[in-house]
Coordinates of C-alpha atoms and ligand atoms in Angstrom, one line a residue:
M1 CA -13.5 41.6 18.5
I2 CA -14.9 38.8 16.5
I3 CA -14.4 35.1 17.1
V4 CA -14.0 33.1 13.9
M5 CA -15.1 29.5 14.4
K6 CA -13.5 26.6 12.6
V7 CA -15.4 25.2 9.6
S8 CA -15.8 22.0 11.6
A9 CA -17.1 23.7 14.8
T10 CA -20.0 22.0 16.4
E11 CA -23.2 23.7 17.7
E12 CA -22.0 22.9 21.2
Q13 CA -18.7 24.6 20.6
I14 CA -20.5 27.7 19.2
Q15 CA -22.7 27.7 22.3
A16 CA -19.7 27.6 24.6
V17 CA -18.4 30.8 22.9
T18 CA -21.8 32.6 23.0
G19 CA -22.3 31.4 26.6
R20 CA -19.0 33.1 27.6
I21 CA -20.1 36.3 26.0
E22 CA -23.5 36.2 27.8
K23 CA -21.8 35.5 31.1
A24 CA -20.0 38.8 30.7
D25 CA -23.5 40.4 30.3
C26 CA -23.0 41.0 26.6
V27 CA -25.1 39.9 23.7
P28 CA -23.5 37.6 21.1
N29 CA -24.1 38.2 17.5
L30 CA -24.0 35.0 15.3
D31 CA -23.2 35.4 11.7
R32 CA -23.7 32.1 9.9
G33 CA -21.8 32.4 6.7
A34 CA -21.8 29.8 3.9
E35 CA -18.6 28.2 5.3
R36 CA -18.2 29.1 8.9
V37 CA -19.8 30.9 11.9
I38 CA -18.4 34.3 13.1
V39 CA -19.4 35.4 16.5
G40 CA -19.6 39.1 17.3
I41 CA -20.4 41.0 20.5
R42 CA -23.2 43.4 20.4
T43 CA -22.1 45.9 23.0
G44 CA -19.4 48.5 23.2
R45 CA -18.0 48.4 26.7
H46 CA -16.9 45.0 28.1
D47 CA -13.7 43.5 29.5
L48 CA -13.7 40.4 27.2
T49 CA -10.3 39.8 25.7
P50 CA -9.2 37.5 22.8
D51 CA -7.3 35.1 25.1
Q52 CA -10.6 34.2 26.8
F53 CA -11.7 32.7 23.5
E54 CA -8.6 31.7 21.6
N55 CA -8.2 28.3 23.2
L56 CA -11.8 27.3 23.3
P57 CA -12.5 24.2 21.2
G58 CA -13.9 25.0 17.8
V59 CA -12.4 28.5 17.7
D60 CA -10.2 29.1 14.7
H61 CA -8.9 32.6 15.6
V62 CA -9.9 35.9 17.2
V63 CA -9.7 39.2 15.3
R64 CA -9.7 42.6 17.0
I65 CA -11.7 45.0 14.9
L66 CA -9.9 48.3 15.3
K67 CA -12.5 50.4 13.5
P68 CA -15.1 52.1 15.7
Y69 CA -17.8 50.3 13.8
K70 CA -17.7 46.6 14.3
L71 CA -20.9 44.8 13.2
A72 CA -21.0 47.1 10.1
S73 CA -17.4 46.3 9.1
R74 CA -16.3 44.0 6.3
E75 CA -14.0 42.2 8.7
F76 CA -17.0 41.1 10.7
H77 CA -19.0 40.0 7.7
P78 CA -16.8 39.5 4.6
D79 CA -19.7 38.6 2.3
D80 CA -22.2 41.2 1.0
T81 CA -25.3 41.4 3.1
V82 CA -28.3 40.3 1.0
F83 CA -31.8 40.1 2.3
K84 CA -35.4 40.1 1.1
V85 CA -38.2 42.5 1.8
G86 CA -41.3 40.7 0.5
N87 CA -40.3 39.2 -2.8
V88 CA -37.6 41.9 -3.4
E89 CA -34.0 41.0 -2.9
I90 CA -31.8 43.8 -1.7
G91 CA -28.0 43.7 -2.1
G92 CA -27.9 41.1 -4.8
N93 CA -26.8 41.2 -8.4
K94 CA -30.1 42.9 -9.5
L95 CA -30.2 46.5 -8.5
V96 CA -33.2 47.5 -6.4
V97 CA -35.2 50.5 -7.6
M98 CA -37.3 52.5 -5.0
A99 CA -39.4 55.0 -6.8
G100 CA -42.4 57.3 -6.0
P101 CA -43.3 60.8 -5.0
C102 CA -41.4 62.8 -2.4
G103 CA -44.7 63.0 -0.4
V104 CA -48.0 61.2 -0.6
E105 CA -50.4 63.9 -1.5
S106 CA -53.7 62.1 -2.4
E107 CA -55.1 58.7 -3.2
E108 CA -55.1 59.4 -6.9
Q109 CA -51.5 60.6 -6.9
I110 CA -50.0 57.7 -5.0
F111 CA -52.1 55.0 -6.8
F112 CA -51.4 56.5 -10.2
T113 CA -47.7 56.8 -9.4
A114 CA -47.5 53.3 -8.0
K115 CA -49.1 51.9 -11.2
A116 CA -46.7 53.8 -13.5
V117 CA -43.4 53.0 -11.6
K118 CA -44.4 49.4 -11.3
A119 CA -45.0 49.2 -15.0
S120 CA -41.6 50.7 -15.7
G121 CA -39.9 48.1 -13.4
A122 CA -39.6 49.7 -10.0
D123 CA -39.4 47.2 -7.1
I124 CA -40.3 49.3 -4.1
L125 CA -42.7 52.2 -3.7
R126 CA -41.5 55.3 -1.8
G127 CA -43.6 58.2 -0.4
G128 CA -43.3 60.4 2.6
A129 CA -46.1 60.8 5.1
F130 CA -44.1 62.8 7.6
K131 CA -41.9 65.2 5.8
P132 CA -38.9 66.9 7.4
R133 CA -39.2 70.3 5.7
T134 CA -36.8 73.3 6.1
S135 CA -39.7 75.7 6.4
P136 CA -42.4 75.1 9.0
Y137 CA -44.8 76.6 6.5
A138 CA -44.1 74.0 3.8
F139 CA -46.2 70.8 3.3
Q140 CA -45.5 68.5 6.3
G141 CA -47.0 65.4 4.9
M142 CA -50.4 63.7 5.3
G143 CA -49.5 61.7 8.5
E144 CA -51.3 58.5 9.1
E145 CA -53.7 59.1 6.2
G146 CA -50.6 59.2 3.9
L147 CA -49.3 56.0 5.4
K148 CA -52.6 54.2 4.8
L149 CA -52.6 55.3 1.2
L150 CA -49.0 54.4 0.6
S151 CA -49.4 50.9 2.0
A152 CA -52.7 50.3 0.1
A153 CA -51.0 51.4 -3.2
G154 CA -48.0 49.1 -2.4
R155 CA -50.4 46.2 -1.9
E156 CA -52.4 47.0 -5.0
Y157 CA -49.4 47.0 -7.2
D158 CA -47.4 44.3 -5.3
M159 CA -44.5 46.5 -4.1
P160 CA -43.1 46.8 -0.6
V161 CA -43.2 50.4 0.7
V162 CA -40.5 52.6 2.2
T163 CA -41.4 55.7 4.2
E164 CA -39.7 58.1 6.6
V165 CA -40.1 58.4 10.3
V166 CA -39.0 61.7 11.7
N167 CA -40.0 61.3 15.3
P168 CA -39.6 58.4 17.8
R169 CA -43.2 59.0 18.9
N170 CA -44.5 58.0 15.5
L171 CA -42.3 54.8 15.2
D172 CA -44.9 52.3 15.9
L173 CA -47.4 54.0 13.7
V174 CA -44.9 54.1 10.7
A175 CA -43.8 50.5 11.4
A176 CA -47.4 49.4 11.2
Y177 CA -47.6 50.4 7.5
A178 CA -44.0 50.5 6.2
D179 CA -42.0 47.5 5.0
I180 CA -38.8 49.5 5.2
I181 CA -38.5 52.4 7.7
Q182 CA -36.5 55.4 6.3
I183 CA -34.4 57.5 8.5
G184 CA -33.6 60.6 6.6
A185 CA -30.5 62.7 6.3
R186 CA -31.6 65.2 9.0
N187 CA -32.1 62.3 11.5
M188 CA -29.1 60.2 10.7
Q189 CA -27.5 61.1 14.0
N190 CA -30.7 61.2 16.0
F191 CA -29.3 58.3 18.2
E192 CA -32.4 57.9 20.3
L193 CA -34.5 57.4 17.1
L194 CA -31.9 55.0 15.8
K195 CA -32.0 52.9 18.9
E196 CA -35.8 52.8 19.0
A197 CA -36.1 52.0 15.3
A198 CA -33.6 49.2 15.5
A199 CA -35.6 47.6 18.3
L200 CA -38.5 47.1 15.9
R201 CA -36.4 44.6 13.9
K202 CA -37.7 46.0 10.6
P203 CA -35.5 46.8 7.6
I204 CA -34.1 50.3 7.8
F205 CA -33.1 52.6 5.0
L206 CA -30.5 55.0 6.5
K207 CA -29.7 58.2 4.5
R208 CA -26.3 59.9 4.9
G209 CA -26.6 63.2 6.8
L210 CA -26.2 66.5 5.1
A211 CA -22.7 67.0 6.5
A212 CA -21.9 63.5 7.6
K213 CA -18.6 61.8 6.9
I214 CA -18.7 58.2 5.6
E215 CA -17.5 57.1 9.0
D216 CA -20.4 59.0 10.7
L217 CA -22.8 57.1 8.5
L218 CA -21.2 53.8 9.4
M219 CA -21.4 54.7 13.1
S220 CA -25.1 55.3 12.8
A221 CA -25.5 52.0 11.0
E222 CA -23.6 50.4 13.9
Y223 CA -26.3 51.8 16.3
L224 CA -28.9 49.9 14.2
L225 CA -27.0 46.7 14.0
A226 CA -26.0 46.8 17.7
G227 CA -29.7 47.5 18.4
G228 CA -30.7 44.3 16.8
C229 CA -31.6 45.4 13.3
D230 CA -29.7 43.3 10.7
D231 CA -31.3 44.6 7.5
V232 CA -29.8 48.0 7.0
I233 CA -29.6 49.8 3.7
L234 CA -27.2 52.8 3.4
C235 CA -28.1 55.6 1.1
E236 CA -25.8 58.2 -0.3
R237 CA -28.0 61.3 -1.2
G238 CA -25.5 64.0 -1.6
I239 CA -23.7 66.2 0.9
R240 CA -23.3 69.9 1.5
T241 CA -20.3 71.4 -0.2
F242 CA -19.5 74.9 -1.4
E243 CA -21.1 74.1 -4.7
T244 CA -24.5 75.5 -5.2
A245 CA -25.2 74.5 -8.9
T246 CA -26.9 71.4 -7.6
R247 CA -28.9 71.0 -4.4
N248 CA -26.2 68.8 -2.8
T249 CA -23.1 67.3 -4.2
L250 CA -23.4 63.6 -5.0
D251 CA -20.4 61.9 -3.4
I252 CA -20.0 59.2 -6.0
S253 CA -16.9 57.9 -4.4
A254 CA -18.9 57.0 -1.3
V255 CA -19.9 53.8 -3.1
P256 CA -16.6 52.2 -3.6
V257 CA -15.5 53.4 -0.2
L258 CA -18.5 52.0 1.5
K259 CA -18.3 48.7 -0.5
K260 CA -14.8 48.3 0.8
L261 CA -15.5 49.2 4.4
T262 CA -18.9 47.5 5.0
H263 CA -21.0 44.5 3.9
L264 CA -24.2 46.6 3.9
P265 CA -26.0 47.4 0.6
V266 CA -25.5 50.9 -0.8
V267 CA -28.2 52.8 -2.6
I268 CA -27.8 56.2 -4.3
D269 CA -30.5 58.8 -4.4
P270 CA -29.8 61.1 -7.3
S271 CA -33.0 63.0 -6.8
H272 CA -32.0 64.7 -3.5
A273 CA -28.4 64.7 -4.5
S274 CA -28.9 66.9 -7.5
G275 CA -32.3 68.6 -7.0
V276 CA -32.5 69.0 -10.8
R277 CA -34.5 66.6 -12.9
D278 CA -32.3 67.0 -16.0
Y279 CA -29.2 65.7 -14.1
I280 CA -30.9 62.5 -12.8
P281 CA -30.3 60.3 -15.8
S282 CA -26.5 60.9 -15.9
L283 CA -26.1 60.6 -12.1
T284 CA -28.2 57.4 -12.2
F285 CA -25.9 55.8 -14.9
A286 CA -22.9 56.9 -12.9
S287 CA -24.4 55.3 -9.8
I288 CA -24.9 52.0 -11.5
A289 CA -21.5 52.0 -13.1
V290 CA -19.8 52.8 -9.8
G291 CA -21.3 49.8 -8.1
A292 CA -24.4 51.0 -6.2
D293 CA -26.9 48.2 -5.2
G294 CA -29.9 50.3 -5.9
L295 CA -31.5 53.7 -6.6
M296 CA -34.1 55.9 -4.9
I297 CA -35.8 58.1 -7.5
E298 CA -38.6 60.6 -7.0
V299 CA -41.4 60.4 -9.5
H300 CA -44.6 62.5 -9.7
P301 CA -47.6 62.4 -12.1
D302 CA -47.4 66.2 -12.4
P303 CA -44.1 67.5 -11.0
A304 CA -45.0 71.1 -11.6
C305 CA -47.8 70.8 -9.0
A306 CA -45.9 68.6 -6.5
H307 CA -46.3 69.7 -2.9
S308 CA -42.5 69.1 -2.4
D309 CA -39.4 68.4 -4.5
G310 CA -41.2 69.0 -7.8
P311 CA -38.0 70.4 -9.6
Q312 CA -36.3 67.0 -9.0
S313 CA -39.2 64.7 -9.6
L314 CA -39.4 62.8 -12.8
P315 CA -42.6 62.6 -14.9
F316 CA -43.7 59.0 -15.7
E317 CA -42.3 59.0 -19.3
M318 CA -38.9 60.2 -18.1
F319 CA -38.7 57.5 -15.4
D320 CA -39.7 54.9 -18.0
Q321 CA -37.0 55.9 -20.3
L322 CA -34.5 56.1 -17.5
M323 CA -35.3 52.5 -16.5
K324 CA -34.8 51.3 -20.1
D325 CA -31.5 53.1 -20.4
S326 CA -30.3 52.0 -17.0
A327 CA -30.8 48.4 -18.0
K328 CA -28.1 48.9 -20.6
V329 CA -25.6 50.4 -18.1
A330 CA -26.4 47.7 -15.6
A331 CA -25.7 45.0 -18.3
A332 CA -22.4 46.6 -19.1
V333 CA -21.2 46.2 -15.6
G334 CA -22.6 42.6 -15.2
R335 CA -25.7 43.5 -13.3
S336 CA -29.4 43.8 -13.9
I337 CA -32.0 46.3 -12.9
Ligands
PEP401 C1 -36.8 62.1 1.2 O1 -36.3 61.0 0.9 O2 -37.9 62.6 0.8 C2 -35.9 63.0 2.0 C3 -36.4 64.0 2.7 O3 -34.6 62.7 1.9 P1 -33.3 63.3 2.7 O4 -33.5 62.8 4.1 O5 -32.2 62.6 2.0 O6 -33.3 64.7 2.5
MN402 MN1 -38.0 64.6 -1.4

């Protein structure tokens, strides 16, 4: 249920509404739009009903949101969510590009990559320090040392950094270095991790699970929003299908579907979606054309020697060309990159 206030509603009238929600031991969620305030309720179980609000002064109308996700729904927040991380705007007309290696491997590797992707126009530096690997024998990431190097490289080249947390135990550590916390596909439904990450009130990059429906992704986003994190970015990174020609199958239709159902920004990761370097340009162009708000792309100074995801990582020249070509596609759909 959301309570839509009149354009003319006063602060006192808004407070009367939030007060009533608090009295029922619920937490109100105020969404101050350009025109009017919409009040939501940040809890699932309560016995508040529309008639308890409909006749309060300043209330325009009350809408029951029938979808299982409320705060994430377009009904609750009709405008696109746009927010800033450092100087980078996310969810606006300009697409946000997050680029960097799959994993931080050394000081040289991350600084070299940061310099190159920045020069090509990337906005945000990515790099894993805790890697969720299928094999326990594969490179697991550099841990705190990797976080330090990533954040230092981000500072040096003036880019916010995004990095994954795989374990609630490491949340505070990751949050100390990351500007955006990544919750990966394998943890999308780790609800305890979602709740604890939300409580940190930092922007969260939430990747769609390997076999998650769009509604599952939105329910996980709802955990974050209900837990107090407003700045959530959704990421389509390919899903498991019967097709094995690519690492995953990029669900390109997830973008228009998500844009219809939610106000949250949607980013596509063609790197994990395809697993194959050569397919990344075309999937990137398709992502821009279909309305994605950004891209996450793996870039490595020497992909053949990468500790993880080398076959899908772009060398610097290829990333640079991709950015140039992407600008044309973005312009064709009235956006910039
Ligand atoms: C990653 O971004 O490096 C990663 C592991 O992604 P995903 O969770 O989508 O597999
Ligand atoms: Mn990777």
